[in-house]
Each structure stands twice: as structure tokens, then as C-alpha cells.
Tab-separated table of C-alpha atoms and ligand atoms in Angstrom:
chain	number	residue	atom	x	y	z
A	1304	MET	CA	-3.988	45.613	-25.847
A	1305	VAL	CA	-4.889	41.906	-26.425
A	1306	GLN	CA	-2.714	41.918	-29.554
A	1307	SER	CA	0.353	43.152	-27.683
A	1308	GLU	CA	-0.089	40.601	-25.023
A	1309	CYS	CA	-0.344	37.935	-27.681
A	1310	ARG	CA	2.978	39.240	-29.200
A	1311	LEU	CA	4.415	39.105	-25.844
A	1312	LEU	CA	3.327	35.570	-25.346
A	1313	ARG	CA	4.662	34.534	-28.703
A	1314	GLY	CA	7.969	36.111	-27.890
A	1315	LEU	CA	8.039	34.260	-24.655
A	1316	LEU	CA	7.230	30.989	-26.270
A	1317	GLY	CA	9.899	31.535	-28.788
A	1318	PHE	CA	12.342	32.119	-25.948
A	1319	ILE	CA	11.338	28.978	-24.152
A	1320	CYS	CA	11.855	26.915	-27.316
A	1321	LEU	CA	15.358	28.394	-27.758
A	1322	LEU	CA	16.097	27.633	-24.198
A	1323	ALA	CA	14.990	24.027	-24.621
A	1324	MET	CA	17.266	23.562	-27.599
A	1325	CYS	CA	20.271	24.909	-25.659
A	1326	ILE	CA	19.516	22.473	-22.797
A	1327	SER	CA	19.164	19.545	-25.099
A	1328	ALA	CA	22.708	19.923	-26.484
A	1329	SER	CA	24.024	18.231	-23.358
A	1330	PRO	CA	21.720	15.165	-23.532
A	1331	ASP	CA	23.129	14.470	-26.875
A	1332	LEU	CA	26.580	14.111	-25.367
A	1333	CYS	CA	25.138	11.894	-22.685
A	1334	VAL	CA	23.263	9.703	-25.172
A	1335	SER	CA	26.539	9.099	-26.924
A	1336	LEU	CA	28.351	8.367	-23.667
A	1337	ARG	CA	25.665	5.976	-22.531
A	1338	THR	CA	26.369	3.997	-25.662
A	1339	VAL	CA	30.002	3.908	-24.662
A	1340	LYS	CA	28.979	2.870	-21.205
A	1341	ASP	CA	26.787	0.027	-22.469
A	1342	SER	CA	29.665	-1.343	-24.557
A	1343	LEU	CA	31.954	-1.102	-21.488
A	1344	ASN	CA	29.732	-3.529	-19.545
A	1345	VAL	CA	31.488	-6.033	-17.285
A	1346	THR	CA	30.554	-9.025	-19.306
A	1347	SER	CA	32.220	-7.529	-22.405
A	1348	ARG	CA	35.190	-6.322	-20.509
A	1349	ARG	CA	35.736	-9.800	-19.047
A	1350	ARG	CA	35.131	-11.716	-22.239
A	1351	TYR	CA	36.912	-9.572	-24.769
A	1352	MET	CA	39.693	-8.023	-22.697
A	1353	LYS	CA	40.544	-10.990	-20.493
A	1354	MET	CA	39.257	-14.369	-21.584
A	1355	ASN	CA	40.348	-13.756	-25.156
A	1356	PHE	CA	43.973	-13.076	-24.031
A	1357	PRO	CA	46.613	-15.482	-22.561
A	1358	ILE	CA	46.652	-15.628	-18.782
A	1359	ASN	CA	48.390	-12.518	-17.236
A	1360	TYR	CA	48.968	-11.037	-20.712
A	1361	THR	CA	50.078	-7.381	-20.555
A	1362	ILE	CA	50.622	-4.558	-22.979
A	1363	GLN	CA	52.844	-1.529	-22.786
A	1364	VAL	CA	51.360	1.829	-22.316
A	1365	HIS	CA	52.770	5.237	-21.475
A	1366	TYR	CA	52.588	6.223	-17.854
A	1367	GLU	CA	50.102	9.006	-18.558
A	1368	GLU	CA	47.859	6.636	-20.290
A	1369	VAL	CA	47.034	4.967	-16.869
A	1370	PHE	CA	44.295	7.119	-15.653
A	1371	ARG	CA	42.607	5.988	-12.442
A	1372	LEU	CA	40.191	7.289	-9.732
A	1373	ARG	CA	43.224	7.967	-7.711
A	1374	ASN	CA	44.732	10.249	-10.188
A	1375	ILE	CA	41.509	12.213	-10.285
A	1376	SER	CA	41.454	12.600	-6.412
A	1377	GLN	CA	45.078	13.500	-6.380
A	1378	LEU	CA	44.777	16.150	-9.002
A	1379	LEU	CA	41.673	17.536	-7.266
A	1380	LYS	CA	43.749	17.986	-4.081
A	1381	GLU	CA	46.253	20.352	-5.727
A	1382	GLU	CA	46.410	23.888	-4.710
A	1383	ASN	CA	45.241	25.067	-8.087
A	1384	PRO	CA	42.827	22.223	-8.873
A	1385	PRO	CA	41.790	21.420	-12.524
A	1386	GLU	CA	38.373	21.963	-13.960
A	1387	MET	CA	36.232	19.038	-14.797
A	1388	SER	CA	36.822	19.560	-18.517
A	1389	ASP	CA	40.699	19.265	-17.927
A	1390	LEU	CA	40.115	15.829	-16.368
A	1391	GLN	CA	37.616	14.788	-19.110
A	1392	GLU	CA	40.192	15.693	-21.794
A	1393	LEU	CA	42.745	13.541	-20.062
A	1394	TRP	CA	40.317	10.673	-19.785
A	1395	LEU	CA	39.437	10.976	-23.446
A	1396	HIS	CA	43.118	10.930	-24.394
A	1397	ALA	CA	44.020	8.016	-22.104
A	1398	SER	CA	40.957	5.953	-23.189
A	1399	ARG	CA	41.594	6.437	-26.884
A	1400	GLU	CA	45.309	5.759	-26.680
A	1401	GLY	CA	44.656	2.643	-24.531
A	1402	ILE	CA	42.281	1.228	-27.098
A	1403	LYS	CA	44.749	1.949	-29.799
A	1404	LYS	CA	47.594	0.204	-27.990
A	1405	VAL	CA	45.503	-2.997	-27.520
A	1406	LEU	CA	44.358	-2.917	-31.184
A	1407	ARG	CA	47.959	-2.652	-32.224
A	1408	VAL	CA	48.871	-5.989	-30.742
A	1409	LEU	CA	45.826	-7.841	-32.064
A	1410	PRO	CA	45.932	-9.745	-35.387
A	1411	GLU	CA	43.397	-8.565	-38.012
A	1412	ARG	CA	40.942	-11.420	-37.349
A	1413	HIS	CA	41.205	-11.558	-33.570
A	1414	PRO	CA	37.597	-11.725	-32.100
A	1415	THR	CA	38.356	-9.001	-29.649
A	1416	ARG	CA	39.169	-6.675	-32.527
A	1417	ARG	CA	36.412	-7.791	-34.881
A	1418	LYS	CA	33.496	-8.190	-32.345
A	1419	TYR	CA	34.399	-5.608	-29.856
A	1420	LEU	CA	37.221	-3.143	-29.793
A	1421	SER	CA	36.875	-1.689	-33.395
A	1422	ASN	CA	33.344	-0.838	-32.577
A	1423	LEU	CA	34.230	0.694	-29.227
A	1424	GLU	CA	36.972	2.800	-30.921
A	1425	ASP	CA	34.242	4.099	-33.354
A	1426	LEU	CA	31.972	4.999	-30.319
A	1427	PHE	CA	34.842	6.877	-28.696
A	1428	ARG	CA	35.529	8.753	-31.845
A	1429	ASP	CA	31.857	9.797	-32.235
A	1430	PHE	CA	31.853	10.852	-28.600
A	1431	GLU	CA	34.995	12.864	-28.913
A	1432	GLY	CA	33.646	14.647	-31.900
A	1433	LEU	CA	30.568	15.690	-30.021
A	1434	TYR	CA	32.494	16.601	-26.931
A	1435	TYR	CA	34.893	19.055	-28.662
A	1436	GLN	CA	31.883	20.426	-30.654
A	1437	LYS	CA	30.212	21.346	-27.377
A	1438	TYR	CA	33.283	22.274	-25.304
A	1439	LYS	CA	35.426	24.206	-27.837
A	1440	LYS	CA	39.087	24.068	-26.585
A	1441	ASP	CA	39.957	27.413	-25.222
A	1442	GLU	CA	43.648	27.652	-26.307
A	1443	THR	CA	44.147	30.928	-24.507
A	1444	ARG	CA	43.316	29.559	-21.085
A	1445	GLU	CA	46.269	28.822	-18.876
A	1446	LEU	CA	46.027	25.252	-17.466
A	1447	PRO	CA	46.764	24.436	-13.914
A	1448	GLU	CA	50.389	23.376	-13.581
A	1449	SER	CA	49.643	19.853	-12.695
A	1450	ILE	CA	47.636	19.346	-15.933
A	1451	GLN	CA	50.098	21.287	-18.072
A	1452	ASN	CA	52.850	18.992	-16.743
A	1453	ILE	CA	50.940	15.832	-17.670
A	1454	TRP	CA	50.429	17.097	-21.249
A	1455	ASP	CA	54.036	18.312	-21.538
A	1456	ASN	CA	55.423	14.892	-20.320
A	1457	MET	CA	53.051	12.733	-22.274
A	1458	GLY	CA	54.920	9.786	-23.478
A	1459	GLU	CA	58.247	10.919	-22.084
A	1460	ASN	CA	58.247	8.923	-18.889
A	1461	GLY	CA	58.631	5.521	-20.499
A	1462	TRP	CA	56.438	2.499	-20.421
A	1463	ARG	CA	54.387	0.430	-18.058
A	1464	SER	CA	52.844	-3.107	-18.293
A	1465	VAL	CA	49.197	-3.306	-17.861
A	1466	THR	CA	46.553	-5.893	-18.634
A	1467	PRO	CA	44.090	-4.957	-21.426
A	1468	LYS	CA	41.167	-5.396	-19.064
A	1469	SER	CA	42.573	-2.929	-16.507
A	1470	LEU	CA	42.706	-0.259	-19.114
A	1471	LEU	CA	39.075	-0.500	-19.740
A	1472	ASP	CA	38.221	-1.097	-16.132
A	1473	ASN	CA	39.810	2.305	-15.301
A	1474	CYS	CA	38.297	3.905	-18.364
A	1475	TYR	CA	34.917	2.814	-17.136
A	1476	ARG	CA	35.231	3.848	-13.440
A	1477	THR	CA	36.701	7.219	-14.216
A	1478	MET	CA	33.980	7.880	-16.750
A	1479	LEU	CA	31.289	7.384	-14.175
A	1480	CYS	CA	33.089	9.863	-12.052
A	1481	LEU	CA	33.872	12.575	-14.556
A	1482	PHE	CA	30.490	12.412	-16.386
A	1483	GLU	CA	28.333	11.925	-13.333
A	1484	GLU	CA	25.502	14.061	-14.652
A	1485	CYS	CA	25.066	11.628	-17.466
A	1486	PHE	CA	24.514	8.612	-15.225
A	1487	LYS	CA	23.276	9.862	-11.868
A	1488	ASN	CA	19.658	9.074	-12.363
A	1489	GLU	CA	20.386	5.439	-12.447
A	1490	ASN	CA	21.796	5.309	-8.947
A	1491	ASP	CA	21.526	8.558	-7.073
A	1492	ASN	CA	23.336	7.811	-3.873
A	1493	ILE	CA	26.638	6.492	-5.164
A	1494	ASN	CA	29.675	8.683	-5.217
A	1495	TYR	CA	31.459	7.320	-8.358
A	1496	CYS	CA	34.506	9.383	-7.655
A	1497	ASP	CA	35.132	7.480	-4.397
A	1498	PRO	CA	37.560	4.669	-5.183
A	1499	ASN	CA	35.893	2.431	-2.724
A	1500	TRP	CA	32.292	2.744	-4.094
A	1501	ARG	CA	32.476	-0.778	-5.660
A	1502	LYS	CA	33.112	-2.481	-2.381
A	1503	GLY	CA	30.286	-5.014	-1.992
A	1504	ASN	CA	29.176	-4.325	-5.571
A	1505	GLN	CA	30.785	-7.062	-7.562
A	1506	THR	CA	28.899	-6.530	-10.764
A	1507	THR	CA	30.794	-3.516	-11.987
B	694	NAG	C1	27.526	-5.557	-23.175
B	694	NAG	O1	28.090	-5.028	-24.335
B	694	NAG	C2	28.062	-5.863	-25.578
B	694	NAG	C3	28.807	-5.079	-26.668
B	694	NAG	O2	28.450	-3.866	-26.876
B	694	NAG	C4	26.577	-6.085	-25.866
B	694	NAG	O3	26.451	-6.847	-27.062
B	694	NAG	C5	25.876	-6.772	-24.711
B	694	NAG	O4	24.480	-6.876	-24.987
B	694	NAG	C6	26.077	-5.999	-23.427
B	694	NAG	N1	25.528	-6.705	-22.373
B	694	NAG	C7	24.833	-6.157	-21.431
B	694	NAG	C8	24.471	-7.119	-20.291
B	694	NAG	O5	24.491	-4.992	-21.420
B	695	NAG	C1	49.307	-14.706	-13.101
B	695	NAG	O1	49.645	-13.753	-12.110
B	695	NAG	C2	49.295	-14.126	-10.767
B	695	NAG	C3	49.498	-12.920	-9.816
B	695	NAG	O2	50.667	-12.246	-10.210
B	695	NAG	C4	50.089	-15.346	-10.379
B	695	NAG	O3	49.861	-15.736	-9.069
B	695	NAG	C5	49.880	-16.486	-11.344
B	695	NAG	O4	50.690	-17.523	-11.050
B	695	NAG	C6	50.115	-16.038	-12.781
B	695	NAG	N1	49.631	-17.116	-13.719
B	695	NAG	C7	50.394	-17.593	-14.704
B	695	NAG	C8	49.757	-18.658	-15.496
B	695	NAG	O5	51.490	-17.070	-14.906
B	696	NAG	C1	48.149	8.383	-12.634
B	696	NAG	O1	48.983	7.968	-11.555
B	696	NAG	C2	49.979	6.997	-11.966
B	696	NAG	C3	50.632	6.622	-10.635
B	696	NAG	O2	49.772	5.931	-9.817
B	696	NAG	C4	50.951	7.682	-12.894
B	696	NAG	O3	51.930	6.813	-13.310
B	696	NAG	C5	50.220	8.247	-14.139
B	696	NAG	O4	51.058	8.861	-14.993
B	696	NAG	C6	48.984	9.078	-13.721
B	696	NAG	N1	48.231	9.411	-14.840
B	696	NAG	C7	47.992	10.717	-15.218
B	696	NAG	C8	47.186	10.896	-16.446
B	696	NAG	O5	48.482	11.657	-14.602
């Protein structure tokens, strides 16, 4: 009798350990993303993406590589709204392409490249690796039309001028919205998906 209870307990303990392992898969993703967030801090964005460039300097990106909070709220209003992962994949794509486009115009020894953006690109690559390891792409799922259209037209709609800093500003703000569960402990009462949340909060 005692022995079987013991076995039961051991089984239960094993199950709990397994459960704990499953749950901790997500914190890994958040750890990686928090590293990205730290690098996207406002001081760095200002110094490396603005002050290191000529005044009003812009680069050319594809329309779909401009991904803002407004895009998210618009897409979520669609009749057949996207899943969070659809938006996260768009965010990853837009962010990585934006960084690539800035790197492309920077000379080899430019301080923004050497001291900041190359490293940030690596952090994004690491995060993307973890992300697709955790959320394996389901190729059989039919995407909502709005999302499918964006992917289909990617790069087909011509170019837009944006400042390097605005790319990372948008990348940062949409990140807080789309990966809220990684950040919500820090500031529980803010709705990061609300385009107005920064009002009166100049530090972000
Ligand atoms: C901002 O990010 C840069 C680059 O990753 C880092 O060196 C710096 O310590 C960060 N600053 C703050 C205030 O977190
Ligand atoms: C930069 O852009 C702003 C707003 O468009 C404009 O007012 C300003 O004159 C521009 N500065 C330079 C140096 O071109
Ligand atoms: C976001 O909206 C802008 C228009 O404000 C549009 O040009 C851009 O393509 C949209 N981005 C995505 C990824 O849909």
C-alpha cells in the first residue's frame, strides 16, 4: 500500500517536472527578446540611428517594411483577424529587413554599424531562430486574407523614405505590443498596443 502510494507520488513528481520544462520553453524566448529590448533602448536609438546620421537623412524601404502600431490595430479590425503569430512574423520580417536596409548604406567602419547595428542584427537572428523553433510554421494553415495579401505583395508596392530611427522606433513599439507577455511585469497597467500610450511618457 505504502509502496504504491510512493510510486504514484514519484509519477506525479515526474509529471510536474515535465510540465515545468514545457513552461520554461517560453521564458527562453522572452530572455532573448529582452536582450533585444535592452539594445533598442531610447539612448541607443537616438545616438546610433539619429545623431550618427546627417540631419533628416532617410533610407528607402519597401512599403510593407513599415510596420507600426496602427498597422496592428487595423489588421485586428478585419473581419477575419490575424492570430498573434501572424503579426509577430510580420514584425520579425519588417524588423530584420529594416536593419538590413540601414546596414546596406553604412560604410564598413561606420560607428553605427560597428558599435550597434551588427550586434542588433545578431540578436534578431538569435531570436528568430528560437522563435521558429518554438512556433513551427504551419504551412497548411490558410492565412487570413489581409495577411496573405501583405506577403503576396511584399516588395511589389515600391519604396518609401523613412528615417533610420523611425524604423527602430516602430520596431520597438510594436514589439512591446506583440510580445506583451514578455514585458508585462515591468509595467502592468499600460496597454502597449494603444498608439497613445507614450503620451506623457517621453522616455520611450
Ligand atoms: C542601451 O543599449 C546599449 C547597447 O546595447 C547599451 O550599451 C546601453 O547600456 C543601454 N543603455 C541603457 C540605459 O540601458
Ligand atoms: C529637417 O526636416 C524638418 C521637418 O521636415 C525641417 O523643418 C527642417 O528644416 C529640416 N532640416 C534640414 C537641415 O534640412
Ligand atoms: C502599414 O501601414 C502603412 C500605411 O500606413 C502601409 O504602407 C504598410 O504597407 C503597412 N505595413 C504592413 C506590414 O502592412
